[in-house]
Coordinates of C-alpha atoms in Angstrom, one line a residue:
A1 CA 8.1 -6.8 15.4
H2 CA 9.2 -7.7 18.3
G3 CA 5.4 -8.4 19.7
L4 CA 4.3 -5.1 20.0
A5 CA 1.2 -3.3 18.7
H6 CA 2.2 0.2 17.6
R7 CA -1.3 1.5 17.5
D8 CA -0.3 4.5 15.3
L9 CA 0.4 3.3 11.9
K10 CA 0.3 6.3 9.4
P11 CA 2.5 8.1 6.8
D12 CA 3.5 10.5 9.2
N13 CA 4.8 8.2 11.1
F14 CA 7.1 6.6 8.3
C15 CA 10.9 8.3 7.7
F16 CA 14.0 7.9 6.2
G17 CA 16.7 6.9 8.1
S18 CA 18.7 10.1 6.5
A19 CA 19.2 12.1 3.4
D20 CA 21.1 9.1 2.0
P21 CA 19.7 8.1 -1.8
E22 CA 19.9 4.3 -0.4
S23 CA 18.9 5.3 3.4
S24 CA 16.1 2.4 4.7
L25 CA 12.3 3.8 5.5
K26 CA 11.9 3.7 9.6
L27 CA 8.4 3.5 11.7
I28 CA 8.6 6.3 14.6
D29 CA 6.8 7.1 17.3
F30 CA 6.0 4.4 19.6
G31 CA 4.5 6.4 22.2
L32 CA 1.5 4.9 21.9
S33 CA 3.1 1.1 21.1
L34 CA 1.9 -1.8 24.1
G35 CA 3.4 -5.5 24.1
P36 CA 3.3 -8.6 24.1
C37 CA 1.0 -9.2 21.3
V38 CA 0.7 -12.3 19.0
D39 CA -1.4 -11.4 15.2
A40 CA -4.3 -11.1 15.9
R41 CA -5.4 -12.4 19.4
P42 CA -2.8 -10.4 22.3
S43 CA -1.1 -13.0 24.9
P44 CA -2.9 -12.4 28.4
G45 CA -2.9 -9.5 29.7
G46 CA -1.2 -8.0 27.1
G47 CA -3.2 -5.3 24.0
S48 CA -5.4 -3.0 24.3
M49 CA -8.6 -1.9 25.4
S50 CA -8.4 1.6 24.9
M51 CA -8.7 4.4 21.8
A52 CA -5.5 5.0 20.5
G53 CA -4.1 6.3 17.1
T54 CA -5.2 8.0 14.4
L55 CA -8.9 7.6 13.0
E56 CA -8.1 7.3 9.9
H57 CA -6.2 4.8 10.0
S58 CA -7.8 2.7 13.3
A59 CA -8.9 -0.8 13.2
P60 CA -12.7 -1.9 13.6
E61 CA -11.8 -2.9 16.7
T62 CA -10.3 -0.1 18.4
F63 CA -13.7 1.7 18.6
P64 CA -15.9 1.3 21.6
Q65 CA -18.9 -1.3 20.0
P66 CA -22.5 -0.3 20.1
Q67 CA -24.5 -2.5 22.3
P68 CA -28.4 -3.1 22.4
D69 CA -31.6 -1.5 24.8
G70 CA -28.4 1.9 25.6
Q71 CA -26.0 -0.5 27.4
Q72 CA -23.0 0.9 27.6
P73 CA -20.1 0.5 24.7
R74 CA -18.1 -2.5 24.7
R75 CA -14.7 -2.2 24.5
L76 CA -12.7 -5.5 22.8
R77 CA -9.5 -6.4 24.0
Y78 CA -7.1 -5.8 20.3
G79 CA -3.1 -6.4 19.3
Q80 CA -1.1 -6.3 17.2
A81 CA -3.8 -7.2 13.0
A82 CA -4.7 -3.5 14.3
D83 CA -2.2 -2.2 13.1
M84 CA -2.3 -4.8 9.8
W85 CA -5.8 -3.1 9.3
S86 CA -3.5 0.3 8.8
V87 CA -0.7 -0.8 6.9
G88 CA -3.9 -1.6 4.8
A89 CA -5.2 1.6 4.8
I90 CA -2.1 2.7 4.1
F91 CA -1.3 1.2 1.9
F92 CA -5.0 2.0 0.4
K93 CA -4.2 5.6 0.4
L94 CA -0.9 4.6 -1.9
L95 CA -3.0 2.9 -4.6
T96 CA -6.2 5.7 -5.0
G97 CA -4.5 8.7 -3.6
E98 CA -7.3 9.4 -0.9
N99 CA -7.8 8.2 2.6
L100 CA -9.4 5.2 3.4
V101 CA -11.7 7.0 5.6
E102 CA -12.5 10.7 4.7
L103 CA -13.9 12.6 7.6
N104 CA -15.9 15.9 7.7
R105 CA -13.3 18.8 7.9
D106 CA -15.8 21.2 8.2
R107 CA -15.9 19.9 11.4
R108 CA -12.2 19.7 11.8
A109 CA -12.2 23.3 11.1
V110 CA -14.3 24.2 14.1
D111 CA -11.5 23.8 16.9
F112 CA -7.6 23.0 15.9
G113 CA -7.6 20.1 18.3
T114 CA -10.4 18.3 17.7
R115 CA -8.9 15.7 15.7
L116 CA -5.8 15.8 18.2
R117 CA -7.8 14.8 21.1
A118 CA -10.3 13.3 19.7
V119 CA -6.8 10.4 18.1
V120 CA -5.8 10.3 22.3
A121 CA -8.8 10.7 23.8
G122 CA -11.9 7.9 22.8
D123 CA -13.0 8.2 26.9
G124 CA -14.9 11.1 27.6
A125 CA -14.6 12.3 24.5
T126 CA -17.9 14.9 24.0
G127 CA -18.7 17.6 22.0
V128 CA -16.8 17.6 17.8
D129 CA -14.7 15.2 19.5
R130 CA -17.4 12.5 19.9
E131 CA -19.1 13.1 16.4
L132 CA -15.6 12.8 14.7
I133 CA -15.0 9.3 16.1
D134 CA -18.9 8.1 15.6
D135 CA -18.3 9.4 12.1
A136 CA -14.5 7.6 11.4
A137 CA -16.5 4.4 13.8
R138 CA -19.4 3.9 11.5
K139 CA -17.5 4.3 8.4
I140 CA -14.7 1.6 9.4
R141 CA -17.3 -1.1 10.9
S142 CA -19.4 -1.0 7.8
E143 CA -18.7 -4.2 5.5
E144 CA -20.3 -2.2 2.8
F145 CA -18.9 1.2 3.2
V146 CA -15.5 -0.8 2.8
R147 CA -16.9 -2.5 0.0
R148 CA -16.7 0.4 -1.8
R149 CA -13.6 1.8 -1.2
I150 CA -12.3 -1.2 -2.5
A151 CA -13.9 -1.6 -5.5
L152 CA -12.9 2.4 -5.6
A153 CA -8.9 0.8 -5.7
R154 CA -10.3 -1.9 -8.6
E155 CA -10.0 1.2 -10.6
R156 CA -7.1 1.9 -10.3
A157 CA -4.3 -0.7 -9.4
P158 CA -3.1 -4.1 -10.6
P159 CA -5.7 -7.1 -9.3
A160 CA -2.4 -8.3 -7.2
A161 CA -2.7 -5.5 -5.1
C162 CA -6.4 -5.0 -4.4
E163 CA -6.1 -8.8 -3.7
L164 CA -3.7 -8.1 -0.9
L165 CA -5.8 -5.0 0.0
E166 CA -8.9 -6.6 1.0
L167 CA -6.8 -8.9 2.7
L168 CA -5.7 -6.3 5.2
L169 CA -8.9 -4.7 5.5
Q170 CA -11.0 -7.8 7.1
Q171 CA -13.4 -6.4 9.4
D172 CA -12.6 -9.6 11.9
P173 CA -8.8 -9.2 13.2
A174 CA -8.4 -13.1 12.9
Q175 CA -9.3 -13.1 9.5
R176 CA -6.7 -10.2 8.6
L177 CA -3.9 -11.3 7.3
T178 CA -0.6 -11.2 9.8
A179 CA 2.7 -9.1 8.8
T180 CA 4.2 -12.3 8.0
Q181 CA 1.7 -13.4 5.7
A182 CA 1.4 -10.6 3.7
L183 CA 5.4 -10.1 2.7
K184 CA 4.8 -13.7 1.6
H185 CA 1.6 -12.3 -1.0
R186 CA 2.8 -12.4 -4.7
F187 CA 2.2 -8.8 -5.1
I188 CA 5.5 -8.4 -2.7
T189 CA 7.1 -11.1 -3.7
D190 CA 6.8 -10.9 -8.0
S191 CA 6.7 -6.8 -7.9
Y192 CA 10.1 -6.6 -5.8
L193 CA 12.9 -8.5 -6.2
S194 CA 16.1 -8.1 -4.9
P195 CA 18.4 -5.7 -7.0
G196 CA 20.8 -8.7 -8.6
S197 CA 19.0 -11.5 -8.2
L198 CA 17.7 -12.0 -11.7
P199 CA 20.3 -13.1 -14.2
L200 CA 19.9 -11.4 -17.6
R201 CA 20.5 -14.2 -19.4
R202 CA 17.3 -15.8 -18.3
Y203 CA 14.8 -12.6 -20.0
A204 CA 15.2 -11.8 -23.5
L205 CA 16.8 -8.6 -23.8
D206 CA 16.8 -8.8 -27.9
A207 CA 16.5 -7.0 -31.0
E208 CA 12.7 -7.9 -30.8
T209 CA 13.1 -6.1 -27.9
I210 CA 14.7 -3.4 -29.3
D211 CA 12.1 -2.8 -32.1
R212 CA 8.9 -3.1 -30.0
M213 CA 10.5 -0.4 -27.3
R214 CA 11.3 1.6 -31.4
R215 CA 7.6 0.6 -32.3
F216 CA 5.9 2.1 -29.0
A217 CA 8.3 5.4 -29.1
G218 CA 6.8 5.9 -32.6
A219 CA 3.2 5.2 -31.0
P220 CA 1.0 8.4 -31.6
G221 CA 0.9 9.6 -27.8
L222 CA -2.8 8.6 -26.8
R223 CA -1.9 4.9 -28.1
R224 CA 1.0 5.2 -25.7
L225 CA -0.9 6.5 -22.4
A226 CA -3.3 3.6 -22.9
V227 CA -0.8 0.6 -23.3
L228 CA 0.4 2.2 -19.8
V229 CA -2.6 2.5 -17.8
E230 CA -3.1 -1.1 -19.2
A231 CA 0.1 -2.6 -18.4
H232 CA -0.9 -0.6 -14.2
L233 CA -4.2 -1.8 -14.4
L234 CA -2.7 -5.6 -14.5
G235 CA 0.3 -5.4 -13.3
P236 CA 3.6 -8.4 -13.5
Q237 CA 1.3 -10.5 -11.2
D238 CA -2.0 -10.9 -13.5
D239 CA 0.1 -11.2 -17.0
D240 CA 2.9 -12.9 -18.3
T241 CA 4.1 -10.8 -20.7
I242 CA 4.1 -7.8 -18.1
K243 CA 6.1 -9.8 -15.7
Q244 CA 8.6 -11.4 -18.8
Q245 CA 9.0 -7.5 -19.4
V246 CA 9.3 -6.2 -15.4
C247 CA 12.2 -9.2 -15.1
T248 CA 14.0 -7.8 -18.2
F249 CA 14.3 -4.4 -16.7
R250 CA 14.7 -5.6 -13.6
A251 CA 18.1 -8.2 -15.0
V252 CA 19.4 -5.3 -16.4
D253 CA 18.8 -2.7 -13.5
E254 CA 21.9 -3.7 -11.8
C255 CA 22.2 -1.0 -9.6
G256 CA 18.5 -1.4 -8.4
M257 CA 17.6 2.6 -8.8
G258 CA 14.4 2.1 -11.3
V259 CA 15.9 3.8 -14.1
L260 CA 17.3 2.2 -17.4
T261 CA 20.0 4.6 -19.9
A262 CA 20.7 3.7 -23.3
A263 CA 23.9 3.1 -21.9
D264 CA 22.1 0.4 -19.4
I265 CA 20.8 -1.3 -22.4
A266 CA 24.1 -0.8 -24.3
A267 CA 25.7 -2.8 -21.5
A268 CA 23.1 -5.7 -21.5
L269 CA 22.6 -6.2 -25.7
R270 CA 27.0 -7.0 -25.3
A271 CA 26.5 -9.0 -22.5
Q272 CA 24.4 -11.0 -24.5
G273 CA 26.0 -10.8 -27.4
H274 CA 24.1 -8.5 -29.7
D275 CA 24.8 -5.6 -31.6
V276 CA 23.8 -2.1 -30.2
P277 CA 21.3 -0.4 -33.3
A278 CA 22.2 3.2 -33.9
D279 CA 19.1 4.6 -33.0
L280 CA 19.3 3.8 -29.2
E281 CA 20.4 7.0 -27.7
E282 CA 17.3 8.1 -29.3
I283 CA 14.7 5.6 -28.7
C284 CA 15.6 6.2 -25.0
H285 CA 15.1 9.7 -25.3
K286 CA 11.5 9.1 -26.8
L287 CA 10.4 7.0 -24.2
D288 CA 11.5 9.2 -21.5

């Protein structure tokens, strides 16, 4: 936003504005930010050529580029596209529960200040600091390493999410998605629809839906688990039936809290002219 490159995007630098459940998420710590930058290509005189940020979330172009014949490593000028790589690294962790790049924990334990110095130093880092930087750079610049990590995500996340992840983790910053492009990706547009934006009449919540809920609630535990896993792996972007069900849920969930009660479902059934089954409370209790 505003042409800035934050240069240290990571989960620790996001926080809620207040304790209010409706509070928005905010990005903090602009101490390393630079601007103005335009997408992958910094404007003349803009961008940066120095290392900054946290190693696990740093883009390939932020590291010194090795040169042949023992020449001094070359530094590239980089801008907002480096932030989009960091967004990809954060997204990877959300999808898999793991860091995109895991650095040697034993090395970190040698010196409590090592990671901090490696984060901000870059130039002139020696010893353990340099080992950490080189380890991170070797992995992040390796297309094979990144492919293996994306393959791991594909085992745990919907195809549309992994498609977005791959577009964010492009080695070439010019090929990486911009923030505007990422927000238009189908994983975002199909998954997160504004509460109340879906007219209930378009999405069937009727006796047949309740009957499917009843059968699911009465199924063996392993069967229910298998169905849930399959639904998560496919996702609403890749299966029309799941998308229909997600849209129905969102239409009924008028407050946007992500939770439906028996009362919510009963109200939606009445609004569509359907009878409320006597066992609705029991069905919802079993589904919980």
